[in-house]
Amino acid sequence: MFSDKELHRIVEQINDNYKNEELFYIPEGHTMPNRNTIIHITLGLRQIMFPGYFDEEHLCCSLPSYFIGHTISKLYNSLSGQIQAALMQNCKKCVSDEEASKKANEICSAFFRSLPDLQKMLMKDVQAAFDGDPAAHSKEEIIFCYPGLFAIFVYRMAHELYRMKVPFIPRIMTEYAHSHSGIDINPGATIGEYFFIDHGTGVVIGETTIIGNNVNIYQGVTLGALSTRSGQLLRDVKRHPTIEDDVTIYSSASILGGETVIGKGVVIGGNAFITSSVPAGSRVSVRNPELTIT
C-alpha cells in the first residue's frame, strides 16, 4: 500500500484533471441520464408492445386497458425525467429547468402517441421473421426468443426518440440491445417495414443507413462508412449505404459508402465487399476459391 503522501499526490493530480477538463464539469442541479432507469423503461415498453410475454403479473390478460394505462403512466414519469436530464446535460447553459421540463413533456407525449403505430410495425417484423425462417415454429417463439427481433424492437423505440432529437437516451437503448444480442443498429438509421435479421451476431448498421421494406439480413453483415478519418467533419453527411426494397444480404457481406445504393430485389452473397451501387434485380457473389484435397 502506498503512503499517505503518495495518496495525497494522486488525489491532487486527478483533481487537477477535473479542473482542467470541461468534460468533467456537471453544473449543480444537473445529472446525466441514468442508464439503469433507461434500460428499465426499455423493458417496460417491451411489455406494452408484447403483452403477456415479459410481464410477470400478467395484468394484461385479465385487464388489458388497466395494464396499458398503468404501465404507460409509470413509464411516462420515468422517461420524461430522463429526457429532461438529457436535454439539460446536452446544453448545460442554454436551457433552464422549466424549458427542459416543458420540452421533455412535449417529447414524451409525442413518443407515447406513436406507440400504436410502432407496435403495428413490430408485428410486421415478427411476420417477416416467421415467413423468412423455416426453423421458426411459431410467432410466439420469435417474440420470446429471437435476438434479431429484440434488437429491432429496441431500435424502433430508440429511433422515434432520435427523430425527436433526444440526446444520449436513444444510443443508451441501442447499445443495451447491442450488448445483449451482438447486433449494433445505430438509432439514426432509417429502416422500413417487414425487416428481418436472421441469427444476427455481428450485424452493424450505421447511422445514415437507409433500408427499404422487406429486407433480410444475415449474421456478420456490415452496412458501414467507407472512411471516418475526417471525424466530426462528416457529421450529418450521408456516409452509409441505401438498401432498397426486397433485398437479401447474406452473412459477412460488407456494403460501404453513402453513395452506394443496392437496388430493389438484389441478392448479395456471403463475404461480398461492396463499395459501389448495384442495379436492381442483380445477384452479387464472391467467386468460390478452389479447394485442394490432399
CSV table of C-alpha atoms in Angstrom, one decimal:
chain,number,residue,atom,x,y,z
A,1,MET,CA,0.0,0.0,0.0
A,2,PHE,CA,1.3,3.5,-0.8
A,3,SER,CA,1.9,6.1,1.8
A,4,ASP,CA,-0.4,9.0,2.7
A,5,LYS,CA,1.9,11.4,0.9
A,6,GLU,CA,1.6,9.3,-2.3
A,7,LEU,CA,-2.2,9.1,-1.9
A,8,HIS,CA,-2.4,12.8,-1.5
A,9,ARG,CA,-0.3,13.4,-4.6
A,10,ILE,CA,-2.6,11.1,-6.7
A,11,VAL,CA,-5.7,12.8,-5.4
A,12,GLU,CA,-4.3,16.2,-6.3
A,13,GLN,CA,-3.3,15.1,-9.8
A,14,ILE,CA,-6.8,13.7,-10.5
A,15,ASN,CA,-8.4,16.8,-9.0
A,16,ASP,CA,-6.3,19.0,-11.3
A,17,ASN,CA,-7.5,16.9,-14.3
A,18,TYR,CA,-11.1,17.6,-13.2
A,19,LYS,CA,-10.4,21.3,-13.1
A,20,ASN,CA,-8.7,21.4,-16.5
A,21,GLU,CA,-11.2,19.4,-18.4
A,22,GLU,CA,-14.7,20.9,-19.0
A,23,LEU,CA,-16.0,17.4,-19.8
A,24,PHE,CA,-15.9,16.6,-16.1
A,25,TYR,CA,-17.9,19.7,-15.1
A,26,ILE,CA,-21.5,19.0,-14.4
A,27,PRO,CA,-23.4,22.1,-13.2
A,28,GLU,CA,-25.1,22.0,-9.8
A,29,GLY,CA,-28.6,20.6,-10.2
A,30,HIS,CA,-27.8,18.7,-13.4
A,31,THR,CA,-27.4,15.0,-13.7
A,32,MET,CA,-26.6,12.6,-16.5
A,33,PRO,CA,-29.4,10.3,-17.7
A,34,ASN,CA,-29.4,7.1,-15.6
A,35,ARG,CA,-28.6,4.1,-17.7
A,36,ASN,CA,-30.3,1.6,-15.4
A,37,THR,CA,-33.5,3.6,-15.5
A,38,ILE,CA,-33.4,3.8,-19.3
A,39,ILE,CA,-33.0,0.0,-19.5
A,40,HIS,CA,-36.0,-0.4,-17.2
A,41,ILE,CA,-38.0,1.9,-19.4
A,42,THR,CA,-37.0,-0.1,-22.5
A,43,LEU,CA,-38.1,-3.3,-20.9
A,44,GLY,CA,-41.3,-1.7,-19.8
A,45,LEU,CA,-42.0,-0.7,-23.4
A,46,ARG,CA,-41.4,-4.3,-24.4
A,47,GLN,CA,-44.2,-5.4,-22.0
A,48,ILE,CA,-46.6,-3.0,-23.7
A,49,MET,CA,-45.5,-4.0,-27.2
A,50,PHE,CA,-45.7,-7.7,-26.5
A,51,PRO,CA,-48.2,-8.2,-23.6
A,52,GLY,CA,-48.1,-11.4,-21.7
A,53,TYR,CA,-44.6,-12.4,-22.8
A,54,PHE,CA,-42.5,-10.4,-20.4
A,55,ASP,CA,-44.7,-9.1,-17.6
A,56,GLU,CA,-44.6,-11.2,-14.5
A,57,GLU,CA,-48.0,-10.3,-13.2
A,58,HIS,CA,-49.9,-10.9,-16.4
A,59,LEU,CA,-52.2,-8.0,-15.7
A,60,CYS,CA,-52.8,-7.6,-19.5
A,61,CYS,CA,-54.5,-11.0,-19.7
A,62,SER,CA,-57.5,-10.1,-17.5
A,63,LEU,CA,-57.5,-6.3,-17.5
A,64,PRO,CA,-55.7,-5.1,-20.7
A,65,SER,CA,-56.8,-1.5,-20.5
A,66,TYR,CA,-55.7,-1.1,-16.9
A,67,PHE,CA,-52.4,-2.8,-17.7
A,68,ILE,CA,-51.7,-0.5,-20.6
A,69,GLY,CA,-52.7,2.7,-18.8
A,70,HIS,CA,-50.9,1.8,-15.6
A,71,THR,CA,-47.7,0.9,-17.4
A,72,ILE,CA,-47.7,3.9,-19.6
A,73,SER,CA,-48.3,6.3,-16.7
A,74,LYS,CA,-45.3,4.8,-14.8
A,75,LEU,CA,-43.1,4.9,-17.9
A,76,TYR,CA,-44.1,8.4,-18.8
A,77,ASN,CA,-42.9,9.8,-15.5
A,78,SER,CA,-39.6,8.0,-15.7
A,79,LEU,CA,-39.0,8.8,-19.3
A,80,SER,CA,-39.8,12.5,-19.0
A,81,GLY,CA,-37.4,12.8,-16.1
A,82,GLN,CA,-34.6,11.1,-18.1
A,83,ILE,CA,-35.3,13.3,-21.2
A,84,GLN,CA,-35.2,16.4,-19.1
A,85,ALA,CA,-31.8,15.3,-17.6
A,86,ALA,CA,-30.5,14.6,-21.1
A,87,LEU,CA,-31.6,17.9,-22.5
A,88,MET,CA,-30.1,19.9,-19.7
A,89,GLN,CA,-26.8,18.0,-19.8
A,90,ASN,CA,-26.6,18.3,-23.6
A,91,CYS,CA,-27.0,22.0,-23.4
A,92,LYS,CA,-25.6,22.9,-20.0
A,93,LYS,CA,-26.0,26.7,-20.2
A,94,CYS,CA,-28.7,27.3,-22.9
A,95,VAL,CA,-31.8,25.7,-21.3
A,96,SER,CA,-33.5,26.3,-17.9
A,97,ASP,CA,-35.1,23.7,-15.7
A,98,GLU,CA,-38.5,25.0,-16.8
A,99,GLU,CA,-37.7,24.9,-20.5
A,100,ALA,CA,-36.2,21.4,-20.3
A,101,SER,CA,-39.2,20.1,-18.3
A,102,LYS,CA,-41.7,21.6,-20.9
A,103,LYS,CA,-39.8,20.2,-23.8
A,104,ALA,CA,-39.4,16.8,-22.1
A,105,ASN,CA,-43.2,16.5,-21.6
A,106,GLU,CA,-43.8,17.5,-25.2
A,107,ILE,CA,-41.4,14.8,-26.5
A,108,CYS,CA,-42.8,12.2,-24.1
A,109,SER,CA,-46.4,12.9,-25.1
A,110,ALA,CA,-45.5,12.6,-28.8
A,111,PHE,CA,-43.5,9.4,-28.2
A,112,PHE,CA,-46.3,7.6,-26.4
A,113,ARG,CA,-48.8,8.7,-29.1
A,114,SER,CA,-46.5,6.9,-31.6
A,115,LEU,CA,-46.7,3.6,-29.8
A,116,PRO,CA,-49.7,2.1,-31.6
A,117,ASP,CA,-48.1,2.6,-35.0
A,118,LEU,CA,-44.7,1.3,-33.7
A,119,GLN,CA,-46.5,-1.8,-32.5
A,120,LYS,CA,-48.0,-2.4,-35.9
A,121,MET,CA,-44.5,-2.0,-37.4
A,122,LEU,CA,-43.1,-4.6,-35.0
A,123,MET,CA,-45.9,-7.1,-35.8
A,124,LYS,CA,-44.8,-6.8,-39.4
A,125,ASP,CA,-41.2,-7.5,-38.3
A,126,VAL,CA,-42.5,-10.6,-36.4
A,127,GLN,CA,-44.3,-11.8,-39.6
A,128,ALA,CA,-41.1,-11.2,-41.6
A,129,ALA,CA,-39.1,-13.4,-39.3
A,130,PHE,CA,-41.7,-16.1,-39.3
A,131,ASP,CA,-42.0,-16.1,-43.1
A,132,GLY,CA,-38.3,-16.0,-43.6
A,133,ASP,CA,-37.1,-18.6,-41.2
A,134,PRO,CA,-38.3,-22.2,-41.6
A,135,ALA,CA,-36.7,-23.1,-38.2
A,136,ALA,CA,-39.3,-20.8,-36.5
A,137,HIS,CA,-42.1,-22.9,-35.1
A,138,SER,CA,-44.4,-20.0,-34.2
A,139,LYS,CA,-44.6,-16.3,-34.0
A,140,GLU,CA,-44.6,-16.6,-30.2
A,141,GLU,CA,-41.1,-18.3,-30.4
A,142,ILE,CA,-39.8,-15.3,-32.4
A,143,ILE,CA,-41.1,-12.8,-29.9
A,144,PHE,CA,-39.9,-14.6,-26.9
A,145,CYS,CA,-36.5,-16.0,-28.2
A,146,TYR,CA,-35.1,-14.2,-31.3
A,147,PRO,CA,-32.3,-11.8,-30.6
A,148,GLY,CA,-32.9,-10.2,-34.0
A,149,LEU,CA,-36.4,-9.2,-33.1
A,150,PHE,CA,-35.2,-7.8,-29.7
A,151,ALA,CA,-32.6,-5.6,-31.5
A,152,ILE,CA,-35.2,-4.4,-34.0
A,153,PHE,CA,-37.7,-3.6,-31.2
A,154,VAL,CA,-35.2,-1.6,-29.3
A,155,TYR,CA,-34.1,0.2,-32.5
A,156,ARG,CA,-37.7,1.2,-33.3
A,157,MET,CA,-38.2,2.7,-29.9
A,158,ALA,CA,-34.9,4.5,-29.9
A,159,HIS,CA,-35.3,5.7,-33.5
A,160,GLU,CA,-38.5,7.5,-32.5
A,161,LEU,CA,-36.7,9.4,-29.8
A,162,TYR,CA,-33.7,10.0,-32.1
A,163,ARG,CA,-36.1,11.7,-34.6
A,164,MET,CA,-37.3,13.9,-31.8
A,165,LYS,CA,-33.6,14.9,-31.2
A,166,VAL,CA,-33.4,13.4,-27.7
A,167,PRO,CA,-29.7,13.2,-26.8
A,168,PHE,CA,-28.0,10.3,-25.1
A,169,ILE,CA,-31.1,8.1,-24.5
A,170,PRO,CA,-31.5,6.5,-27.9
A,171,ARG,CA,-27.9,5.5,-28.0
A,172,ILE,CA,-28.1,4.0,-24.5
A,173,MET,CA,-31.0,2.0,-25.6
A,174,THR,CA,-29.4,0.6,-28.7
A,175,GLU,CA,-26.1,-0.1,-27.0
A,176,TYR,CA,-28.1,-2.1,-24.4
A,177,ALA,CA,-29.6,-4.2,-27.3
A,178,HIS,CA,-26.1,-4.5,-28.8
A,179,SER,CA,-24.7,-5.9,-25.6
A,180,HIS,CA,-27.4,-8.5,-25.3
A,181,SER,CA,-27.8,-9.5,-29.0
A,182,GLY,CA,-24.5,-8.7,-30.7
A,183,ILE,CA,-26.5,-6.6,-33.2
A,184,ASP,CA,-25.4,-2.9,-33.5
A,185,ILE,CA,-28.1,-0.7,-35.0
A,186,ASN,CA,-27.5,3.0,-34.7
A,187,PRO,CA,-30.8,4.7,-33.7
A,188,GLY,CA,-30.3,7.2,-36.6
A,189,ALA,CA,-30.7,4.5,-39.3
A,190,THR,CA,-33.9,4.6,-41.3
A,191,ILE,CA,-35.5,1.1,-41.6
A,192,GLY,CA,-38.7,0.2,-43.4
A,193,GLU,CA,-41.4,-2.3,-42.7
A,194,TYR,CA,-41.1,-6.1,-42.7
A,195,PHE,CA,-37.5,-6.2,-41.6
A,196,PHE,CA,-35.7,-9.5,-40.6
A,197,ILE,CA,-32.3,-10.1,-39.1
A,198,ASP,CA,-31.5,-13.9,-39.0
A,199,HIS,CA,-29.1,-15.1,-36.4
A,200,GLY,CA,-27.8,-11.6,-36.1
A,201,THR,CA,-24.5,-11.7,-34.3
A,202,GLY,CA,-22.0,-9.2,-35.6
A,203,VAL,CA,-24.5,-7.2,-37.7
A,204,VAL,CA,-23.6,-3.4,-37.9
A,205,ILE,CA,-26.0,-0.8,-39.3
A,206,GLY,CA,-24.6,2.7,-39.4
A,207,GLU,CA,-26.3,6.0,-38.5
A,208,THR,CA,-27.2,7.2,-42.0
A,209,THR,CA,-28.1,3.9,-43.5
A,210,ILE,CA,-31.5,3.8,-45.3
A,211,ILE,CA,-33.2,0.4,-45.6
A,212,GLY,CA,-36.4,-0.1,-47.5
A,213,ASN,CA,-39.2,-2.6,-47.0
A,214,ASN,CA,-38.9,-6.4,-46.9
A,215,VAL,CA,-35.2,-6.6,-46.4
A,216,ASN,CA,-33.5,-9.7,-44.9
A,217,ILE,CA,-30.0,-9.5,-43.3
A,218,TYR,CA,-27.9,-12.4,-42.0
A,219,GLN,CA,-25.2,-12.5,-39.4
A,220,GLY,CA,-22.0,-10.5,-39.7
A,221,VAL,CA,-23.3,-8.0,-42.3
A,222,THR,CA,-21.9,-4.5,-42.1
A,223,LEU,CA,-23.7,-1.5,-43.6
A,224,GLY,CA,-21.0,1.0,-42.9
A,225,ALA,CA,-18.9,4.0,-44.0
A,226,LEU,CA,-16.0,3.9,-46.4
A,227,SER,CA,-13.8,6.0,-44.1
A,228,THR,CA,-14.3,8.1,-40.9
A,229,ARG,CA,-10.9,9.7,-40.9
A,230,SER,CA,-12.4,13.1,-41.2
A,231,GLY,CA,-14.2,12.6,-37.9
A,232,GLN,CA,-16.7,15.3,-36.9
A,233,LEU,CA,-16.5,16.9,-40.3
A,234,LEU,CA,-18.6,14.0,-41.5
A,235,ARG,CA,-21.4,14.7,-39.1
A,236,ASP,CA,-24.8,15.0,-40.8
A,237,VAL,CA,-23.2,13.7,-44.1
A,238,LYS,CA,-24.7,10.5,-45.6
A,239,ARG,CA,-21.8,8.0,-45.2
A,240,HIS,CA,-23.7,4.7,-45.1
A,241,PRO,CA,-25.4,2.8,-47.9
A,242,THR,CA,-29.0,2.8,-49.1
A,243,ILE,CA,-30.7,-0.6,-49.4
A,244,GLU,CA,-33.9,-0.6,-51.5
A,245,ASP,CA,-36.9,-2.9,-51.1
A,246,ASP,CA,-36.8,-6.7,-51.3
A,247,VAL,CA,-33.1,-7.1,-50.8
A,248,THR,CA,-31.4,-10.1,-49.2
A,249,ILE,CA,-27.9,-9.8,-47.8
A,250,TYR,CA,-26.1,-13.0,-46.8
A,251,SER,CA,-23.6,-13.5,-44.0
A,252,SER,CA,-20.4,-11.4,-43.6
A,253,ALA,CA,-21.1,-9.1,-46.5
A,254,SER,CA,-19.8,-5.5,-46.2
A,255,ILE,CA,-21.6,-2.7,-48.0
A,256,LEU,CA,-19.9,0.6,-47.5
A,257,GLY,CA,-20.4,4.3,-48.5
A,258,GLY,CA,-23.0,6.9,-48.5
A,259,GLU,CA,-23.4,6.9,-52.3
A,260,THR,CA,-23.7,3.2,-52.5
A,261,VAL,CA,-27.3,2.1,-53.5
A,262,ILE,CA,-28.3,-1.6,-53.5
A,263,GLY,CA,-31.3,-1.7,-55.9
A,264,LYS,CA,-34.6,-3.3,-55.5
A,265,GLY,CA,-34.6,-7.1,-55.4
A,266,VAL,CA,-30.8,-7.5,-55.2
A,267,VAL,CA,-29.3,-10.6,-53.6
A,268,ILE,CA,-25.8,-10.1,-52.0
A,269,GLY,CA,-23.9,-13.3,-51.4
A,270,GLY,CA,-21.8,-14.0,-48.3
A,271,ASN,CA,-18.5,-12.3,-47.8
A,272,ALA,CA,-19.0,-9.8,-50.6
A,273,PHE,CA,-17.3,-6.4,-50.2
A,274,ILE,CA,-19.2,-3.7,-52.0
A,275,THR,CA,-18.3,0.0,-52.3
A,276,SER,CA,-20.4,0.9,-55.4
A,277,SER,CA,-24.0,0.7,-56.4
A,278,VAL,CA,-25.6,-2.5,-57.6
A,279,PRO,CA,-28.5,-2.3,-60.1
A,280,ALA,CA,-32.0,-3.6,-59.3
A,281,GLY,CA,-32.5,-7.3,-59.7
A,282,SER,CA,-28.8,-8.3,-59.7
A,283,ARG,CA,-27.1,-11.2,-58.0
A,284,VAL,CA,-23.7,-10.5,-56.4
A,285,SER,CA,-21.5,-13.3,-55.3
A,286,VAL,CA,-17.8,-13.9,-54.5
A,287,ARG,CA,-16.1,-16.4,-56.8
A,288,ASN,CA,-15.6,-19.7,-54.9
A,289,PRO,CA,-12.0,-20.4,-54.1
A,290,GLU,CA,-10.5,-23.7,-55.4
A,291,LEU,CA,-10.4,-26.5,-52.9
A,292,THR,CA,-7.3,-28.6,-52.7
A,293,ILE,CA,-7.8,-32.0,-51.0
A,294,THR,CA,-4.7,-33.9,-50.0
